[in-house]
mmCIF file of C-alpha atoms in Angstrom:
data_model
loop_
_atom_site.group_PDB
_atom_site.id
_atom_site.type_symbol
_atom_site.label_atom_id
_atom_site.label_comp_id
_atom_site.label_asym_id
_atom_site.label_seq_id
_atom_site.Cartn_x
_atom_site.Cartn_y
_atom_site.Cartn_z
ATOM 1 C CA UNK A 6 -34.888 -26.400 -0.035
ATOM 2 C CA UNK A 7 -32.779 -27.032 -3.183
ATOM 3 C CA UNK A 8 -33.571 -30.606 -4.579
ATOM 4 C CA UNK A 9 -29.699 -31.803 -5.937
ATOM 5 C CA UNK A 10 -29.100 -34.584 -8.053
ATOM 6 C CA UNK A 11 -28.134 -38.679 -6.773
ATOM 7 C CA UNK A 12 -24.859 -39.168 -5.421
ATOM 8 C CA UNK A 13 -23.916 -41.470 -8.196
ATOM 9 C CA UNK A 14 -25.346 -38.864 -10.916
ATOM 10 C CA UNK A 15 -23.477 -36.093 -8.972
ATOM 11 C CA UNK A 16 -20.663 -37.579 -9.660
ATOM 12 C CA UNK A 17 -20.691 -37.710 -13.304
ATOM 13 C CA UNK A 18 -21.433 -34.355 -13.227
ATOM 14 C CA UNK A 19 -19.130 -33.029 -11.459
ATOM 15 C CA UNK A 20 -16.609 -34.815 -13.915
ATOM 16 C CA UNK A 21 -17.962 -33.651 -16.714
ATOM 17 C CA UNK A 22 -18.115 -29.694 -15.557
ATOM 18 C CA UNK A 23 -14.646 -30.371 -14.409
ATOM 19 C CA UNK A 24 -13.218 -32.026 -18.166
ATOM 20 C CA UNK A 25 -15.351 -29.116 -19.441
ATOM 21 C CA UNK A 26 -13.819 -26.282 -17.372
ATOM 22 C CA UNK A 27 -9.876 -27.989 -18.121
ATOM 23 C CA UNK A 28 -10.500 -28.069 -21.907
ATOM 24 C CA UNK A 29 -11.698 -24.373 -22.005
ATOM 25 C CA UNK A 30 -8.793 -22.997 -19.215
ATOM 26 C CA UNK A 31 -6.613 -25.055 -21.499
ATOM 27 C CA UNK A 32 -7.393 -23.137 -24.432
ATOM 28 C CA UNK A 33 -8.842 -19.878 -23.441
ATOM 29 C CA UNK A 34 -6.404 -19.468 -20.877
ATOM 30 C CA UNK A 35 -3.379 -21.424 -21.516
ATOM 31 C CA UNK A 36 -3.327 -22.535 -17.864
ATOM 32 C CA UNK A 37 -0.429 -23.653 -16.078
ATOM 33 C CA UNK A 38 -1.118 -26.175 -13.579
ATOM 34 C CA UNK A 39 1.551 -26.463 -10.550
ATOM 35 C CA UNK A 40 2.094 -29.133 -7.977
ATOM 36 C CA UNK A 41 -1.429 -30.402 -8.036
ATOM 37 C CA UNK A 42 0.448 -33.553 -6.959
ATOM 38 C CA UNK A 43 0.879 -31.840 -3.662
ATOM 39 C CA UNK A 44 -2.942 -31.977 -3.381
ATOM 40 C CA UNK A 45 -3.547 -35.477 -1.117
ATOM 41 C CA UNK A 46 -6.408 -37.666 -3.294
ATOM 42 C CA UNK A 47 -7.851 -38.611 0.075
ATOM 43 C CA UNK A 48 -8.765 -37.760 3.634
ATOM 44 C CA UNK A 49 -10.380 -34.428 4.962
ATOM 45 C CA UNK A 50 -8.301 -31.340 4.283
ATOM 46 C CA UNK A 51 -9.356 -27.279 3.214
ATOM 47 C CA UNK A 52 -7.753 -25.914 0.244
ATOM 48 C CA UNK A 53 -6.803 -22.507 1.025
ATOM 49 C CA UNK A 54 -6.330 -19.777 -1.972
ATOM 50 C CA UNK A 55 -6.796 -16.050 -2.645
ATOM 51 C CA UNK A 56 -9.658 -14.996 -4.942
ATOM 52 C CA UNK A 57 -9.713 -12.871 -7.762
ATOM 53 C CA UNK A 58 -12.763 -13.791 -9.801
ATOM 54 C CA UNK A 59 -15.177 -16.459 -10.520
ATOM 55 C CA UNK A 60 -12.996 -18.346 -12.202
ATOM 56 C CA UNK A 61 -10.952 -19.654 -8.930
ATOM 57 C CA UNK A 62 -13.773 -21.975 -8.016
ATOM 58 C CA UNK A 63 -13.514 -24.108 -11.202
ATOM 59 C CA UNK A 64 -9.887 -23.221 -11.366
ATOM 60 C CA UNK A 65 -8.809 -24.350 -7.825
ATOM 61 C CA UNK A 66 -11.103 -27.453 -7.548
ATOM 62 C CA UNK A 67 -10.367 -28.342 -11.371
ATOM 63 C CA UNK A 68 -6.645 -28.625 -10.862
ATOM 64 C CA UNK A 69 -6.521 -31.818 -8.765
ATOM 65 C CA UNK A 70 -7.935 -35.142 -8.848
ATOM 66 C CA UNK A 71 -10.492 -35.213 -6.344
ATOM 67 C CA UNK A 72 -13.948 -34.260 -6.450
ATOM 68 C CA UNK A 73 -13.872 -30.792 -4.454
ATOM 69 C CA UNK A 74 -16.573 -29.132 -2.549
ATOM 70 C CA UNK A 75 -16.462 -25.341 -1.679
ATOM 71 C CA UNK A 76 -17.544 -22.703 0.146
ATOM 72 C CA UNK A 77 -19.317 -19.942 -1.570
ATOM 73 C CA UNK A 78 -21.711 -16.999 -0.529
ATOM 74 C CA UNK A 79 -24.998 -17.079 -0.310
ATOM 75 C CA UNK A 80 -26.322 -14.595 -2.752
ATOM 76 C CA UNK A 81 -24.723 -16.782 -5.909
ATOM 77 C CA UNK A 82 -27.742 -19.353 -4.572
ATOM 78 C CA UNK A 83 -30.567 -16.585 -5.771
ATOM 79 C CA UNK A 84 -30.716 -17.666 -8.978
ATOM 80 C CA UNK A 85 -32.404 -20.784 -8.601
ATOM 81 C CA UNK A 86 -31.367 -22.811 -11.817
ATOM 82 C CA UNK A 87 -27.850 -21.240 -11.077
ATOM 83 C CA UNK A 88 -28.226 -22.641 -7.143
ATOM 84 C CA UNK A 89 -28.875 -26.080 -8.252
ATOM 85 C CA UNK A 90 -25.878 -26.609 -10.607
ATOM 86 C CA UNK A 91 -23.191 -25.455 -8.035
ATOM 87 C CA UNK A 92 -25.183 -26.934 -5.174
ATOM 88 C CA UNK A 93 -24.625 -30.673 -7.582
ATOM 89 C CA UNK A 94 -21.430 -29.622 -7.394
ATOM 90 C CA UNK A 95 -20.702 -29.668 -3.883
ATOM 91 C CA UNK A 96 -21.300 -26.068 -3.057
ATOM 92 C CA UNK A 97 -22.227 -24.918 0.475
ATOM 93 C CA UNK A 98 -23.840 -21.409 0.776
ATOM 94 C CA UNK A 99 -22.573 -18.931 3.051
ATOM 95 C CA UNK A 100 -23.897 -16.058 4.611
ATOM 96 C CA UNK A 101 -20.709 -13.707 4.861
ATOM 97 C CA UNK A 102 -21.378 -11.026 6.673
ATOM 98 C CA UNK A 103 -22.728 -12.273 9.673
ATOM 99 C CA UNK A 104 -22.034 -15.322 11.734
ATOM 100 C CA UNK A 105 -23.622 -18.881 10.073
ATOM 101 C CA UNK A 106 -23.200 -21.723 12.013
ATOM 102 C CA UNK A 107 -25.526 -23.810 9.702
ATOM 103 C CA UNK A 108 -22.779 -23.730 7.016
ATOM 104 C CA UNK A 109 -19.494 -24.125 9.174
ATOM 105 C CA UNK A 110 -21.625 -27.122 10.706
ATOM 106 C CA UNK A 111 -22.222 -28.202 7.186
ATOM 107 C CA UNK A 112 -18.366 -27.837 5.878
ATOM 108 C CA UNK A 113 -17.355 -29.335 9.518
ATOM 109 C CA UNK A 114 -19.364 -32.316 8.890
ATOM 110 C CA UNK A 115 -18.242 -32.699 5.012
ATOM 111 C CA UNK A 116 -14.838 -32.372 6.269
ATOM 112 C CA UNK A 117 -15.690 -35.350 9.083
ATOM 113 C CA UNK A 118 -16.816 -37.508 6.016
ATOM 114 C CA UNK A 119 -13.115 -37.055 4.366
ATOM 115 C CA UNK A 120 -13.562 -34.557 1.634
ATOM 116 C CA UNK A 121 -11.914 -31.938 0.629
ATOM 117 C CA UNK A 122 -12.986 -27.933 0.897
ATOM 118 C CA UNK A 123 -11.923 -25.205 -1.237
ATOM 119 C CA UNK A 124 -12.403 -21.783 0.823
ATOM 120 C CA UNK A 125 -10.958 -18.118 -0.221
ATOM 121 C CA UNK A 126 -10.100 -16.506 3.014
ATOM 122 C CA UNK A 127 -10.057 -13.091 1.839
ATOM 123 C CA UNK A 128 -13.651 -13.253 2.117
ATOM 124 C CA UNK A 129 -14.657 -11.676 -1.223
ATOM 125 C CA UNK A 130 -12.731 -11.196 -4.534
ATOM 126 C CA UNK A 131 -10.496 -8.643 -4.678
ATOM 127 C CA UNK A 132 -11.944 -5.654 -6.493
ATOM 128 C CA UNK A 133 -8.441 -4.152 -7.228
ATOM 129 C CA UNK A 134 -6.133 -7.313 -8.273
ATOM 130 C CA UNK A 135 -4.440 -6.985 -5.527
ATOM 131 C CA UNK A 136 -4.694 -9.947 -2.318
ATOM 132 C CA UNK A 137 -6.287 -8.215 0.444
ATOM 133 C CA UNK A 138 -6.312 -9.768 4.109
ATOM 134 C CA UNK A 139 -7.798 -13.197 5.142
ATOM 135 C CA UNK A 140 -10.266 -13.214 7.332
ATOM 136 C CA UNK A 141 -9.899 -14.978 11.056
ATOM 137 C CA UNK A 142 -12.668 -17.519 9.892
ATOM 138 C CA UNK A 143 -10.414 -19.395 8.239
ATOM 139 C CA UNK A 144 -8.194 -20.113 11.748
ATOM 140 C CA UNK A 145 -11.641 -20.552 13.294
ATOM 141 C CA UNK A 146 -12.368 -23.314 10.956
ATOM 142 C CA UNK A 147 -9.537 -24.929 11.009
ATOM 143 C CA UNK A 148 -9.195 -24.837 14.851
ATOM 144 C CA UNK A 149 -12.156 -26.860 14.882
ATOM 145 C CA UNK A 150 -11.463 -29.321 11.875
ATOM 146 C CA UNK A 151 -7.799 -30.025 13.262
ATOM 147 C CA UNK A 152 -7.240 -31.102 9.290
ATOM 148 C CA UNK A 153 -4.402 -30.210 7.051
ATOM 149 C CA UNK A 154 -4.601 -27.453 5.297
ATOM 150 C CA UNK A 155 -3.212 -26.930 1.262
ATOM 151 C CA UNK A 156 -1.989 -22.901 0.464
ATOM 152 C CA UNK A 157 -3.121 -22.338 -3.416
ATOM 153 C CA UNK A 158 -2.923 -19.689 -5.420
ATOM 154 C CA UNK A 159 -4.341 -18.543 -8.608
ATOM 155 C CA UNK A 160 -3.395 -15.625 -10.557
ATOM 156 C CA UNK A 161 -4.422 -13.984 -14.187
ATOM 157 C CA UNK A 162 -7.920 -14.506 -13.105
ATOM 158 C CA UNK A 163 -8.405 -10.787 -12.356
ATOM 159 C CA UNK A 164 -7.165 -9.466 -15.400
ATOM 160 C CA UNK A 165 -9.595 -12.076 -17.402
ATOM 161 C CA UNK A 166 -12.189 -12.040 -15.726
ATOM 162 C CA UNK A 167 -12.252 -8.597 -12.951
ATOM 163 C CA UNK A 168 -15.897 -8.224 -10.875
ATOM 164 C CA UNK A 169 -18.138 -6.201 -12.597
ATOM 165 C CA UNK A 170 -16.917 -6.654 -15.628
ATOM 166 C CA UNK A 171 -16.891 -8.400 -18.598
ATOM 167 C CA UNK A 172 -14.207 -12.072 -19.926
ATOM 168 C CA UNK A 173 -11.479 -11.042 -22.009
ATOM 169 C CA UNK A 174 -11.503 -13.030 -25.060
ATOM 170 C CA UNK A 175 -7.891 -12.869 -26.258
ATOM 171 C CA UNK A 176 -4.485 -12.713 -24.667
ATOM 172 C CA UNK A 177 -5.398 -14.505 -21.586
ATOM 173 C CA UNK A 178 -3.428 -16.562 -19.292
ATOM 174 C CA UNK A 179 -3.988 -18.502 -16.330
ATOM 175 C CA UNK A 180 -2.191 -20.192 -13.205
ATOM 176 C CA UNK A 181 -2.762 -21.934 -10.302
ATOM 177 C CA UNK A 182 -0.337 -23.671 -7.718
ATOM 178 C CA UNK A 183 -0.468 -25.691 -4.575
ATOM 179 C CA UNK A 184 1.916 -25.828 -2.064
ATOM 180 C CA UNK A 185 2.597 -28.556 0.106
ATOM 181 C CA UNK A 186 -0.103 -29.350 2.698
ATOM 182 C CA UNK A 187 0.645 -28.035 6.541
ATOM 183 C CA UNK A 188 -0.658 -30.534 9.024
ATOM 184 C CA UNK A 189 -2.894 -28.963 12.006
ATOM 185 C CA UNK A 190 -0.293 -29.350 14.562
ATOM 186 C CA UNK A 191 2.494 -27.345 12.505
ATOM 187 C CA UNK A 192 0.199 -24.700 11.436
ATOM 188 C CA UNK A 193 -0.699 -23.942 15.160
ATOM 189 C CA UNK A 194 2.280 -24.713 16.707
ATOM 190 C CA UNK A 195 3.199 -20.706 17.697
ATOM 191 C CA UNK A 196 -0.795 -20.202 18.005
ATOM 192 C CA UNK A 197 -3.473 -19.121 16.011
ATOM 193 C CA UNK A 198 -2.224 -15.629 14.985
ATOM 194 C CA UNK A 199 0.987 -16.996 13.238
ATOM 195 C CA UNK A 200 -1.237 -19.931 11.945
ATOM 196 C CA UNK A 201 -2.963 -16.950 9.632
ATOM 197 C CA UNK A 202 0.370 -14.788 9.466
ATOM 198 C CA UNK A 203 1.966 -17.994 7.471
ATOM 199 C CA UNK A 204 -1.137 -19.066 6.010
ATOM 200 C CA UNK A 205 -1.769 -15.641 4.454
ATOM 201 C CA UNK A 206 2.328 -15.630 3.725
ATOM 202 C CA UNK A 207 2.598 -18.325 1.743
ATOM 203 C CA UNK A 208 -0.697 -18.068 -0.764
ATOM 204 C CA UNK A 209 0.764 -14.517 -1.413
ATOM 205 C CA UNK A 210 3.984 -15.731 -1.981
ATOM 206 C CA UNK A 211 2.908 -18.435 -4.638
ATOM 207 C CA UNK A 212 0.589 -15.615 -6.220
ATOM 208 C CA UNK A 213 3.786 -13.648 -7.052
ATOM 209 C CA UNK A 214 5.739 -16.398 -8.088
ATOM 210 C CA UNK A 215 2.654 -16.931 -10.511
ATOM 211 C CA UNK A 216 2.938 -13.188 -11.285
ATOM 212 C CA UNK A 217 6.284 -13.357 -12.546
ATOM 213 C CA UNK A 218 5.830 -16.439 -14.373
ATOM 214 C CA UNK A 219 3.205 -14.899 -16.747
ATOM 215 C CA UNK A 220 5.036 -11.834 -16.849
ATOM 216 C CA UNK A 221 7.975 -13.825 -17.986
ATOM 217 C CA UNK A 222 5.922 -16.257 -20.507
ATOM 218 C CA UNK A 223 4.241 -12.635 -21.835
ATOM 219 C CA UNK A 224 6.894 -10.356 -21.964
ATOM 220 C CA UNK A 225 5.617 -8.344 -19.455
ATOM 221 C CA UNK A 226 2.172 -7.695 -20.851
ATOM 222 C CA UNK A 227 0.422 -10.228 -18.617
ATOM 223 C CA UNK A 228 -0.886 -9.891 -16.242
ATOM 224 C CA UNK A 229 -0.892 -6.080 -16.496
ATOM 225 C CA UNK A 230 0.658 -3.653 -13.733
ATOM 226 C CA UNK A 231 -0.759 -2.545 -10.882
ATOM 227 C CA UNK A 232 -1.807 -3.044 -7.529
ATOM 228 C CA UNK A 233 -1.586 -6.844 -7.458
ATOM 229 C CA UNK A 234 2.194 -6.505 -7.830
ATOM 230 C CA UNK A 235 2.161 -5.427 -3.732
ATOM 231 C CA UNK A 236 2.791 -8.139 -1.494
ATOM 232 C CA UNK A 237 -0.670 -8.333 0.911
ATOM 233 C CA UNK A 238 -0.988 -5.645 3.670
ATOM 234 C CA UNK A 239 -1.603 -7.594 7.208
ATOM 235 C CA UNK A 240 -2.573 -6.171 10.337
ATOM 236 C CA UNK A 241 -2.319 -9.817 12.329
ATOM 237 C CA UNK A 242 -1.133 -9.172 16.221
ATOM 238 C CA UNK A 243 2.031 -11.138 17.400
ATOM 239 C CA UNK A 244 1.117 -13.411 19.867
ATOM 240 C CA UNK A 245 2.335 -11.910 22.240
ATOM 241 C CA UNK A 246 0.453 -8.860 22.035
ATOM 242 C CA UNK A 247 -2.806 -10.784 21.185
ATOM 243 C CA UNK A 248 -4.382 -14.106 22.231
ATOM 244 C CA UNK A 249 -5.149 -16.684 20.302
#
């Protein structure tokens, strides 16, 4: 088992990778930060957002106040040295292609000691730029969190920064926005299908609005055309055709 560092020490960790990770988004990416006010600085609540590279992480969680924790997949924890420094900073491994009840026990119980939890419903990042479908997990967990949940969205990640590839160096641009948090009862309100339907709705919609505020900012050359310029494809049931 993974040996992580005092809470107190944790802490200043945490802060510092966070400064750290501002000052280079800041000038490496000339991030725009949006409505992180919207963001409560206490009480449990998940952070939902749509994932485009390994920049959202420090991206999402860097944006706001509060020391985040987050939900990642278990093969980044391989790597031991790698495993320790985002295990200090509040990362819970995931195995995500089968069922783990160890972790949503884990992210259930951080989430019964008030913190906050960044998650990326879409399971994976996108290998094409463009938001792909969220997973039913997410309802899942918050079904049994009953906690507000925060829509984010990132965008420009992909284009910096694309899986299997390599950082871009110049040109790049960054955003990230939060919209206002949906308490438990609203979200489920017309049951869990439309929970994910407006959960899935409004991260896309932010990630477009971010799309054509680079584009804007750019001139059109960032981020560049393609498939992320489709709103998400869903397949989620109406209710009443499906249960929740």
């Amino acid at each position: 088992m993974a040996i992580f560092l005092p809470a107190m020490l944790q802490g200043l960790l945490y802060t510092f990778c966070r400064g750290f990770c501002r000052i280079l988004f800041r000038v490496w990416g000339r991030v725009e930060v949006i409505d992180a006010g919207n963001v409560p600085e206490t009480g449990s609540l998940l952070i939902a957002s749509n994932h485009q590279s390994y920049l959202d992480p420090p991206l999402v969680g860097g944006g706001v106040r509060r020391h985040m924790h987050f939900v990642a997949r278990s093969g980044l924890f391989k790597y031991k040295p790698f495993a320790w420094l985002i295990g200090s900073l509040n990362s819970i491994p995931l195995r995500e292609n089968e069922g783990d009840a160890a972790a949503i026990r884990e992210v259930l119980r951080r989430l019964g000691d008030g913190h906050g939890v960044v998650i990326f419903p879409e399971g994976a990042r996108t290998t094409d730029g463009a938001m792909h479908e969220f997973k039913r997990g997410v309802i899942v967990l918050v079904k049994k969190a009953r906690c507000p949940v925060v829509p984010a969205a990132v965008e420009g990640c992909w284009d910096a920064y694309p899986p299997g590839g390599k950082p871009r160096l110049f040109g790049v641009r960054l955003a990230v926005k939060y919209g206002k948090p949906i308490p438990y009862d609203e979200l489920f309100a017309d049951g869990a299908n439309s929970a994910l339907a407006r959960l899935q709705r409004e991260v896309d919609t932010m990630r477009l609005e971010l799309r054509s505020r680079l584009r804007a900012k750019t001139h059109g050359r960032w981020p560049v055309a393609g498939p992320g310029d489709r709103p998400v494809q869903t397949t989620v049931p109406n209710e009443s055709t499906a249960s929740a």
